[in-house]
PDB file of C-alpha atoms and ligand atoms in Angstrom:
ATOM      1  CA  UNK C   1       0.000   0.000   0.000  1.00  0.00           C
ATOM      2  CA  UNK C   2       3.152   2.309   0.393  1.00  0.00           C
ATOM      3  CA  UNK C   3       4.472   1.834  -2.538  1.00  0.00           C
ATOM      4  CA  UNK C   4       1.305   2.040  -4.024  1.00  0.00           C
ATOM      5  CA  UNK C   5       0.042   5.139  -2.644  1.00  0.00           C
ATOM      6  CA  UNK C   6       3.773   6.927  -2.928  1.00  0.00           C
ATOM      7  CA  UNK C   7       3.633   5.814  -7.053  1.00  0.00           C
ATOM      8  CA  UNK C   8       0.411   7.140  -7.561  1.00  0.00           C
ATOM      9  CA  UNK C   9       1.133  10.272  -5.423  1.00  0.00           C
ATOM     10  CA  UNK C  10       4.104  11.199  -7.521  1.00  0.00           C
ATOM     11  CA  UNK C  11       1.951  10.392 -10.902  1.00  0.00           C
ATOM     12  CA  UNK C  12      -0.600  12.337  -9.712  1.00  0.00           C
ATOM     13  CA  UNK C  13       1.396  15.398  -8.657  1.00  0.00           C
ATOM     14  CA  UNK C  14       2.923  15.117 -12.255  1.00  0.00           C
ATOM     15  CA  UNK C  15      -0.626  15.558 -13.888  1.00  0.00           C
ATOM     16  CA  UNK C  16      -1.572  18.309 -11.583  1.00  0.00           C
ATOM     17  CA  UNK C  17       1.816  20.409 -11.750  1.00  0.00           C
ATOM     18  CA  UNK C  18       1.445  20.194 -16.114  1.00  0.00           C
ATOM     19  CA  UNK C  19      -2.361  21.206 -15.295  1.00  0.00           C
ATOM     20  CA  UNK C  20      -4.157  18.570 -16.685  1.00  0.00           C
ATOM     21  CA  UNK C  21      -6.100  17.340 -13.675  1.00  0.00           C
ATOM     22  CA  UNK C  22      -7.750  20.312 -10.609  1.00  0.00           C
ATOM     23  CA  UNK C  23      -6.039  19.786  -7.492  1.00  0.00           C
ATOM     24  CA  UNK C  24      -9.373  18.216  -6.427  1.00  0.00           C
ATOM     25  CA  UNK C  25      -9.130  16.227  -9.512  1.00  0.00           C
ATOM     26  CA  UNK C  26      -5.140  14.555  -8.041  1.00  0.00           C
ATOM     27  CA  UNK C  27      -6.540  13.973  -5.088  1.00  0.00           C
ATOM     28  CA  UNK C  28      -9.354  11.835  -6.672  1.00  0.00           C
ATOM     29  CA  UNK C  29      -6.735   9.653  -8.834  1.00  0.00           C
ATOM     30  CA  UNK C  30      -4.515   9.803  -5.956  1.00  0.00           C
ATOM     31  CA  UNK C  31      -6.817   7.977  -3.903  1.00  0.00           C
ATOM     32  CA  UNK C  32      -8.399   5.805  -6.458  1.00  0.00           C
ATOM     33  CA  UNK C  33      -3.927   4.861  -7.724  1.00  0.00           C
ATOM     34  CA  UNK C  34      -3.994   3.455  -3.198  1.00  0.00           C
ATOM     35  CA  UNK C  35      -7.120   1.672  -3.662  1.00  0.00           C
ATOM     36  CA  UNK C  36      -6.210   0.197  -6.982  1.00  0.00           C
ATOM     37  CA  UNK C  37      -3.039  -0.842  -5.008  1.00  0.00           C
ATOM     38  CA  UNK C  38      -5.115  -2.963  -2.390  1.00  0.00           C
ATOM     39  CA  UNK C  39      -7.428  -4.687  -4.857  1.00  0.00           C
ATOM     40  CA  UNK C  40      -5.623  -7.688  -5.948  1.00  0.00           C
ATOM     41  CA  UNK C  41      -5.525  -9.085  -2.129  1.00  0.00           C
ATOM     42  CA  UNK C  42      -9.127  -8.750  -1.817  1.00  0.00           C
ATOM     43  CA  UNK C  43      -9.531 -12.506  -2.759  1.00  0.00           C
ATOM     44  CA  UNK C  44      -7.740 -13.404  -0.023  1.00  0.00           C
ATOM     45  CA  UNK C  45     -10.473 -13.658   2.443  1.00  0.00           C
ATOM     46  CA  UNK C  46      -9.138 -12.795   6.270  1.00  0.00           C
ATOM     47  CA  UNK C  47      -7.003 -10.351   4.895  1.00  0.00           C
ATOM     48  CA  UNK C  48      -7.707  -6.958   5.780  1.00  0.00           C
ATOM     49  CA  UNK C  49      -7.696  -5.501   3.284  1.00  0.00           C
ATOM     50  CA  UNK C  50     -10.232  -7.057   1.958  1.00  0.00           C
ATOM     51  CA  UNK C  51     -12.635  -6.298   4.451  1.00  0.00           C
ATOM     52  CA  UNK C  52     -11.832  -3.121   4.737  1.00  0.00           C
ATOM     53  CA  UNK C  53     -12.341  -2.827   0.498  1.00  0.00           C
ATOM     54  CA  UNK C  54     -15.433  -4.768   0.717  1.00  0.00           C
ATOM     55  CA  UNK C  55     -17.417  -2.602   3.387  1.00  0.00           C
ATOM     56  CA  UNK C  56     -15.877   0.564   1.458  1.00  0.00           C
ATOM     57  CA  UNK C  57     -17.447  -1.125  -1.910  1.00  0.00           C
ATOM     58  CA  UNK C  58     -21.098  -1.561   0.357  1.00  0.00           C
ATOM     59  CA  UNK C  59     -20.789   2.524   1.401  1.00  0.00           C
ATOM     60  CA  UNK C  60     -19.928   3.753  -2.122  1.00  0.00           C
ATOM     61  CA  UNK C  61     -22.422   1.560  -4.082  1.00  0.00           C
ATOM     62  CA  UNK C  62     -24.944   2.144  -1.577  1.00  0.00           C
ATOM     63  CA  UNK C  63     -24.703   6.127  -1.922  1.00  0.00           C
ATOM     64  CA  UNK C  64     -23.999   5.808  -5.802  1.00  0.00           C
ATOM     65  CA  UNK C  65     -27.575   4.355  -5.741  1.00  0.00           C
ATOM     66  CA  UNK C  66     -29.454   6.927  -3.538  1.00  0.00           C
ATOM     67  CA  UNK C  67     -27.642   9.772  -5.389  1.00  0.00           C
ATOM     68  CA  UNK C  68     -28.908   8.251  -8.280  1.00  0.00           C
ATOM     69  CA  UNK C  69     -32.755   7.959  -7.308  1.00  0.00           C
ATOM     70  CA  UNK C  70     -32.159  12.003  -5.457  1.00  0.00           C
ATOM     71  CA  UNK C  71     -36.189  12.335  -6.549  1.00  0.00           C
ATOM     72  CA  UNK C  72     -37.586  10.074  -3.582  1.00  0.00           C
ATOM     73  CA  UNK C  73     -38.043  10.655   0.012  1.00  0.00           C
ATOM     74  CA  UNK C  74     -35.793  10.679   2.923  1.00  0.00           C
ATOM     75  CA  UNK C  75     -37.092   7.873   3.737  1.00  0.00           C
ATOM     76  CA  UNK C  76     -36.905   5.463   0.763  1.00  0.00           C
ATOM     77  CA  UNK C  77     -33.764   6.879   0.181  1.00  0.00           C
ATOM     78  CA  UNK C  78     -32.471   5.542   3.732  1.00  0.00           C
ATOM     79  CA  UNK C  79     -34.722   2.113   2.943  1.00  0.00           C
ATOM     80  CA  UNK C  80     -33.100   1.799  -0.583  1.00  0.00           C
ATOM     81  CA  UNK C  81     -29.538   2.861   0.877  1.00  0.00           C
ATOM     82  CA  UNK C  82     -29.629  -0.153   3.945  1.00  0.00           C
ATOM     83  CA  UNK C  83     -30.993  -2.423   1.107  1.00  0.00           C
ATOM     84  CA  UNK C  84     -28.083  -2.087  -0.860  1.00  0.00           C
ATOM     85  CA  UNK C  85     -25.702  -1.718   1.653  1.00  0.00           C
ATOM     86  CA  UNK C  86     -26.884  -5.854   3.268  1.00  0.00           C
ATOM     87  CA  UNK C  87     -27.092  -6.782  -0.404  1.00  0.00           C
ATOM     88  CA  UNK C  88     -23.649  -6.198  -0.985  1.00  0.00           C
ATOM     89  CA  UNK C  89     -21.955  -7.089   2.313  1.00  0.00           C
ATOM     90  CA  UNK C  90     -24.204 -10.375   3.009  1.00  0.00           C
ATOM     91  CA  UNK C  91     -24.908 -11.799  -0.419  1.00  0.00           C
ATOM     92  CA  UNK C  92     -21.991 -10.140  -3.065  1.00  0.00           C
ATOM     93  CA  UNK C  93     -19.217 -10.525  -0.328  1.00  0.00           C
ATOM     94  CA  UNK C  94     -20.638 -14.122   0.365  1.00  0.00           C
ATOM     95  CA  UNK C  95     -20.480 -15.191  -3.047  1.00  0.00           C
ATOM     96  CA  UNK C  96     -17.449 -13.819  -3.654  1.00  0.00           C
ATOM     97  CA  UNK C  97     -15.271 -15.965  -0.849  1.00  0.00           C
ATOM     98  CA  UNK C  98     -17.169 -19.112  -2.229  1.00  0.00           C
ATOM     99  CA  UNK C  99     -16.424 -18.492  -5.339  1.00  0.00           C
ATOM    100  CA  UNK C 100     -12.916 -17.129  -5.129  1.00  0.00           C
ATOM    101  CA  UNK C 101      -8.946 -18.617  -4.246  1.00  0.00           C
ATOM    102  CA  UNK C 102      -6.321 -16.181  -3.281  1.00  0.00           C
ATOM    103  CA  UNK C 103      -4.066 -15.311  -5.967  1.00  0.00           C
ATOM    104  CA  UNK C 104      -6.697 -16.550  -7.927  1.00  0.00           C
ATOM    105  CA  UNK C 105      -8.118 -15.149 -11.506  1.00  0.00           C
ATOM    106  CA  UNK C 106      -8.669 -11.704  -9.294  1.00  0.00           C
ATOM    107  CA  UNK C 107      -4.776 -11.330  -8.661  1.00  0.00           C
ATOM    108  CA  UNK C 108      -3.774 -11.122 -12.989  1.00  0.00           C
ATOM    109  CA  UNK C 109      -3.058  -8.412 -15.287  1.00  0.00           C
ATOM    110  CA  UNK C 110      -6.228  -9.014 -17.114  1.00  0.00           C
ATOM    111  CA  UNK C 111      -8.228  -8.099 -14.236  1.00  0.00           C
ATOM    112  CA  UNK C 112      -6.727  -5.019 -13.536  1.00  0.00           C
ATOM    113  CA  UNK C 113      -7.303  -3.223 -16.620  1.00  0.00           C
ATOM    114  CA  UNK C 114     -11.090  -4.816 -16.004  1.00  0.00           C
ATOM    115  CA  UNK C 115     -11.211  -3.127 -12.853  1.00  0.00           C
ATOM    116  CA  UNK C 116      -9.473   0.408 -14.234  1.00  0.00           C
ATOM    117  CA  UNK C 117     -12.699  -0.002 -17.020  1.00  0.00           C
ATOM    118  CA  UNK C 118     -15.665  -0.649 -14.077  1.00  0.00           C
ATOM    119  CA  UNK C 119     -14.209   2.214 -12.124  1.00  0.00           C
ATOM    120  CA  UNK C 120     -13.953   4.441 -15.593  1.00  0.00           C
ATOM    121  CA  UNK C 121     -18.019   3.884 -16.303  1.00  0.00           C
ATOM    122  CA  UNK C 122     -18.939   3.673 -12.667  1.00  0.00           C
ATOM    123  CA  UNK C 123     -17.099   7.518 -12.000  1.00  0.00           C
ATOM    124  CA  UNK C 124     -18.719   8.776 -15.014  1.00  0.00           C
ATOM    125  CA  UNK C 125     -22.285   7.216 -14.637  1.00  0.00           C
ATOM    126  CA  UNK C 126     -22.734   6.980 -10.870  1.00  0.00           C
ATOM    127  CA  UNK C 127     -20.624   9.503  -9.544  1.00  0.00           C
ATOM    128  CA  UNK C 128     -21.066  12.235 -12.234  1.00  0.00           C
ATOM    129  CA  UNK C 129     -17.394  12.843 -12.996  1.00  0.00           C
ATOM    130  CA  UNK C 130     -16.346  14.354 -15.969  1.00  0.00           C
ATOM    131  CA  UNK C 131     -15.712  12.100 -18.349  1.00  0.00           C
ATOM    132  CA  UNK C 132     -11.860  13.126 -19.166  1.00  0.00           C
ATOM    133  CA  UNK C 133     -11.369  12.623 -15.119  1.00  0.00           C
ATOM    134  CA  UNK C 134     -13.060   9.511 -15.558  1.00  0.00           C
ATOM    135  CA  UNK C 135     -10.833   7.873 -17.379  1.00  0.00           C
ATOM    136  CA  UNK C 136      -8.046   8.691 -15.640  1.00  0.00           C
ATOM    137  CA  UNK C 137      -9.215   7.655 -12.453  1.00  0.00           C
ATOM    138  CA  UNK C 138      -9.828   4.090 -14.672  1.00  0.00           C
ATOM    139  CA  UNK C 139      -6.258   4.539 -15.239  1.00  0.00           C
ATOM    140  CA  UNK C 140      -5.020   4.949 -11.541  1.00  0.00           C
ATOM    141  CA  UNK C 141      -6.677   2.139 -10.512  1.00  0.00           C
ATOM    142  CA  UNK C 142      -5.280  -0.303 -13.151  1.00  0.00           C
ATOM    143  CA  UNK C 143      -1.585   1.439 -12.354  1.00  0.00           C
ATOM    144  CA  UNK C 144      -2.337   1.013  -8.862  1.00  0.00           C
ATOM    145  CA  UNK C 145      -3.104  -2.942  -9.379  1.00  0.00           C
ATOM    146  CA  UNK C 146      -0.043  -3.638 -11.708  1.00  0.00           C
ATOM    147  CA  UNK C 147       2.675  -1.786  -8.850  1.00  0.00           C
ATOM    148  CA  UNK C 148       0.610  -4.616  -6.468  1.00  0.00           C
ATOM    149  CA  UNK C 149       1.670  -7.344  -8.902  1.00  0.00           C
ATOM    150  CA  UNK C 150       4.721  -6.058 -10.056  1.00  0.00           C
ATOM    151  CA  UNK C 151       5.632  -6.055  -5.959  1.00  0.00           C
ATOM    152  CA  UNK C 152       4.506  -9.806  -5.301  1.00  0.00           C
ATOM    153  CA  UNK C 153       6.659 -10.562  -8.345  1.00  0.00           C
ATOM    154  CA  UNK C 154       9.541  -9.122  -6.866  1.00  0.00           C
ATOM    155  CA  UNK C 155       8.975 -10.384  -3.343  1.00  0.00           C
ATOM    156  CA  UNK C 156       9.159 -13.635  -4.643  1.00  0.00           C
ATOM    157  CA  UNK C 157      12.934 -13.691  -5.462  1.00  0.00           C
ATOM    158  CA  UNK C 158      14.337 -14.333  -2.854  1.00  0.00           C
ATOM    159  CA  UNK C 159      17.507 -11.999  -3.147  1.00  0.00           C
ATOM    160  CA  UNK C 160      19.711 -13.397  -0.449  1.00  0.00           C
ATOM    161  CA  UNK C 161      19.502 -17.160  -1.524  1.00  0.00           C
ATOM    162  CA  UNK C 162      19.539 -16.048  -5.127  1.00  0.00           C
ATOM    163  CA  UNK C 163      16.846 -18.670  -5.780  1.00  0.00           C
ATOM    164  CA  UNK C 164      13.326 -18.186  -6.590  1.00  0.00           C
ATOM    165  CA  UNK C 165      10.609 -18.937  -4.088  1.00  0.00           C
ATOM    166  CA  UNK C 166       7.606 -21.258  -5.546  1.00  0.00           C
ATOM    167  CA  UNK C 167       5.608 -18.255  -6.120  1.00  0.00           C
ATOM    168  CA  UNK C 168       7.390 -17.149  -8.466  1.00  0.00           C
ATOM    169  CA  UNK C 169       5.594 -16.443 -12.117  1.00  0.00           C
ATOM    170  CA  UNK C 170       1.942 -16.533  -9.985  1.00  0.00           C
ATOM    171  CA  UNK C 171       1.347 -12.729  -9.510  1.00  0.00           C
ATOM    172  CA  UNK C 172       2.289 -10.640 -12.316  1.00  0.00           C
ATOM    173  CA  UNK C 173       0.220 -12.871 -15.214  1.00  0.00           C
ATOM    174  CA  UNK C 174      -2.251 -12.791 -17.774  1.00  0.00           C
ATOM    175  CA  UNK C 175      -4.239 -16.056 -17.523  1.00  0.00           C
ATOM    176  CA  UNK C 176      -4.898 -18.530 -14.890  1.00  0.00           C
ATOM    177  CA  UNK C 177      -4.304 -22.148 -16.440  1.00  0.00           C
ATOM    178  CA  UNK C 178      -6.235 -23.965 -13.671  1.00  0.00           C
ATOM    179  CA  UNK C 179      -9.318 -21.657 -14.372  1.00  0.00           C
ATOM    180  CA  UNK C 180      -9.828 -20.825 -18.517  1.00  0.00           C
ATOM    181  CA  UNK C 181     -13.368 -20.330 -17.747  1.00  0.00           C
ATOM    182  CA  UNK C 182     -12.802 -17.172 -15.400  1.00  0.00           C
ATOM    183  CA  UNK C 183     -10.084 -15.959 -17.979  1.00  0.00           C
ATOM    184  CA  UNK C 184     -11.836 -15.913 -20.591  1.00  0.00           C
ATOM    185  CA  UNK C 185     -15.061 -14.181 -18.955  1.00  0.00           C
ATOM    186  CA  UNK C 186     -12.315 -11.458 -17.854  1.00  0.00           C
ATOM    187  CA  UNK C 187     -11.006 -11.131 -21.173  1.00  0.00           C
ATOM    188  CA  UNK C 188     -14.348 -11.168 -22.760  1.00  0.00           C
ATOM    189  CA  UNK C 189     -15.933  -8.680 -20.264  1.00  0.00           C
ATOM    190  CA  UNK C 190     -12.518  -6.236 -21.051  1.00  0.00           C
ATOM    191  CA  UNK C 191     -13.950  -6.544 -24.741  1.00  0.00           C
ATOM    192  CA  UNK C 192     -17.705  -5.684 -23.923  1.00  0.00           C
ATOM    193  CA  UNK C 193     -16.205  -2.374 -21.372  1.00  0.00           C
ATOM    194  CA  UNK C 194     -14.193  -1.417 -24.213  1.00  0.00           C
ATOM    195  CA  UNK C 195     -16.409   0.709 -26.459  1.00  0.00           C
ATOM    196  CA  UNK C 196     -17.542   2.257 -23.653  1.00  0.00           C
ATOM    197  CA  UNK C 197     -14.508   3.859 -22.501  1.00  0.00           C
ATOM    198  CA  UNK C 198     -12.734   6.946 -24.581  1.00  0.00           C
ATOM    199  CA  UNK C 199      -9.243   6.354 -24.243  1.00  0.00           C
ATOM    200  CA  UNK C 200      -7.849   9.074 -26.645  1.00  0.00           C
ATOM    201  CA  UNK C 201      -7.224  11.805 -24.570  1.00  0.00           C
ATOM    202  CA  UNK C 202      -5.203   9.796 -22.255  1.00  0.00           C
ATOM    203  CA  UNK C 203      -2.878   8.775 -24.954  1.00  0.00           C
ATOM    204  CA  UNK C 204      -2.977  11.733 -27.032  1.00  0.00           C
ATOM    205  CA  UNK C 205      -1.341  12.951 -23.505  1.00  0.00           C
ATOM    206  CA  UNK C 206       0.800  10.253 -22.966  1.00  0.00           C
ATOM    207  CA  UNK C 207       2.005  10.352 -26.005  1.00  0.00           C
ATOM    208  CA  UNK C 208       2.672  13.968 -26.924  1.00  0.00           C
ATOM    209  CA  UNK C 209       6.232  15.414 -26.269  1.00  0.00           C
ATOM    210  CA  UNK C 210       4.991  18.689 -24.936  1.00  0.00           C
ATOM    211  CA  UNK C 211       3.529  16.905 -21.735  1.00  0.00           C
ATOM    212  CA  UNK C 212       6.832  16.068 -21.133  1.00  0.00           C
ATOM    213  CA  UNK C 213       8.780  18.780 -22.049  1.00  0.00           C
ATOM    214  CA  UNK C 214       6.365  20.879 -19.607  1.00  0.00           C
ATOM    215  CA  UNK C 215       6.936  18.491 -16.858  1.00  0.00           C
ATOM    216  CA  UNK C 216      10.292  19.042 -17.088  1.00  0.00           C
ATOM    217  CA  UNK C 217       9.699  22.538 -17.282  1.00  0.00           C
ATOM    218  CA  UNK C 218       7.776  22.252 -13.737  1.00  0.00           C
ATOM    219  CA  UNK C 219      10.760  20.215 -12.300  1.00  0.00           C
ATOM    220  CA  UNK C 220      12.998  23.272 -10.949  1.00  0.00           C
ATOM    221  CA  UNK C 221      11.177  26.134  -9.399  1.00  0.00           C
ATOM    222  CA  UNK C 222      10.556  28.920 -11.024  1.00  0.00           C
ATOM    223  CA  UNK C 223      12.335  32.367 -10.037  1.00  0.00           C
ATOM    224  CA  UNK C 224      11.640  32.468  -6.066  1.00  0.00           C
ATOM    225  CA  UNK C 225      11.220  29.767  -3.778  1.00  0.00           C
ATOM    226  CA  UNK C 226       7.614  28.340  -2.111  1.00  0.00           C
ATOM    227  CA  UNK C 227       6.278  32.049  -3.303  1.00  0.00           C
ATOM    228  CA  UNK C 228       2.543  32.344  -2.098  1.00  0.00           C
ATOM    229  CA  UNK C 229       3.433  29.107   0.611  1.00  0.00           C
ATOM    230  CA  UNK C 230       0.959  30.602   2.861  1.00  0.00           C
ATOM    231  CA  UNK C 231      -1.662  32.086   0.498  1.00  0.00           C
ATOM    232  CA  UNK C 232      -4.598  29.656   0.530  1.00  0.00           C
TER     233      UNK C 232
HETATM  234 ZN1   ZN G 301      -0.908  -9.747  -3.799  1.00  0.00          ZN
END
């Protein structure tokens, strides 16, 4: 989670300093880069983190669907929010740890670009961000996911012995051979999200030279030092 939340913190910062996210905006994909960092142990059921992301996932959906319905009463709205709420964390989360194994189909590359493209539609459809924003919220998350992978990867070389552990070659992949049925369903569903999801401002930005030349720009201060520090 460190790592995770210090690599999206920097790549945040980077977008904010060459203006193309608000500073609300960075703190939005900074958060979403910690929680994509979390994600892949969620399968792993006593593991804190994934209660902690599971009863997060209950609060969120459960306001994204009163927000959604803003025309009813108080108290629907409360009815409809506890209602989705128990839905999630007694019958999705149940379902989920039968039908899961740690390090499973969940803990792949494939599923976190999947999960990047949920968040994407889900920001711009259920929490009304802009659609630009959106995507790279999307993107955070998947970033966030791959440092988690990348991590276990490395973990499992064992540096001092110079050998590799039996992990090794089980975190950082694209398909599960034991389960072809849940890769393919990933694969598939990353083919259905796809139309969905504008990705060419992202990689118009990525791409273009003046991003980077004006991040470079933004590297060494400009004229005086922390001017306007305390000007809020
Ligand atoms: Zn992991």
């Amino acid at each position: 989670m460190v790592v995770g939340a210090t690599f999206s913190g920097v790549s945040s910062t980077a977008l904010l300093t060459t203006g193309q996210v608000s500073s609300s905006g960075a703190f939005l994909i900074f958060s979403l880069g910690t929680i994509g960092s979390l994600l892949p142990d969620i399968d792993s059921k006593s593991s804190i983190p994934f209660k902690v992301t599971f009863t997060l996932l209950s609060v969120f959906t459960a306001f994204a669907m009163i927000f959604s319905k803003a025309g009813y009463s108080l108290i629907e709205l409360l009815l409809l929010w506890l209602g989705t709420y128990f839905f999630m964390k007694y019958i999705v989360m149940e379902l989920f740890i039968r039908l899961t194994v740690h390090r499973g189909i969940f803990h792949t590359v494939p599923m976190g670009i999947l999960a990047g493209m949920i968040f994407t539609v889900a920001l711009k459809n259920l929490f009304f961000v802009d659609s630009k924003l959106a995507v790279w919220g999307g993107f955070f998350i998947a970033l966030g996911f791959l440092v988690h992978l990348i991590l276990d990867e490395i973990y499992s070389v064992d540096l001092f012995n110079k050998r590799l552990k039996s992990s090794f070659g089980t975190a950082f992949t694209f398909y599960k051979r034991d389960n072809l049925v849940g890769t393919f369903a990933i694969y598939l569903l990353i083919f259905m999200f796809l139309p969905n999801i504008d990705l060419s401002h992202l990689f118009n930005i990525l791409s273009s030279e003046n991003f980077y030349a004006k991040l470079w720009q933004t590297f060494l201060p400009n004229g005086t030092l922390f001017n306007g520090l305390l000007k809020f």
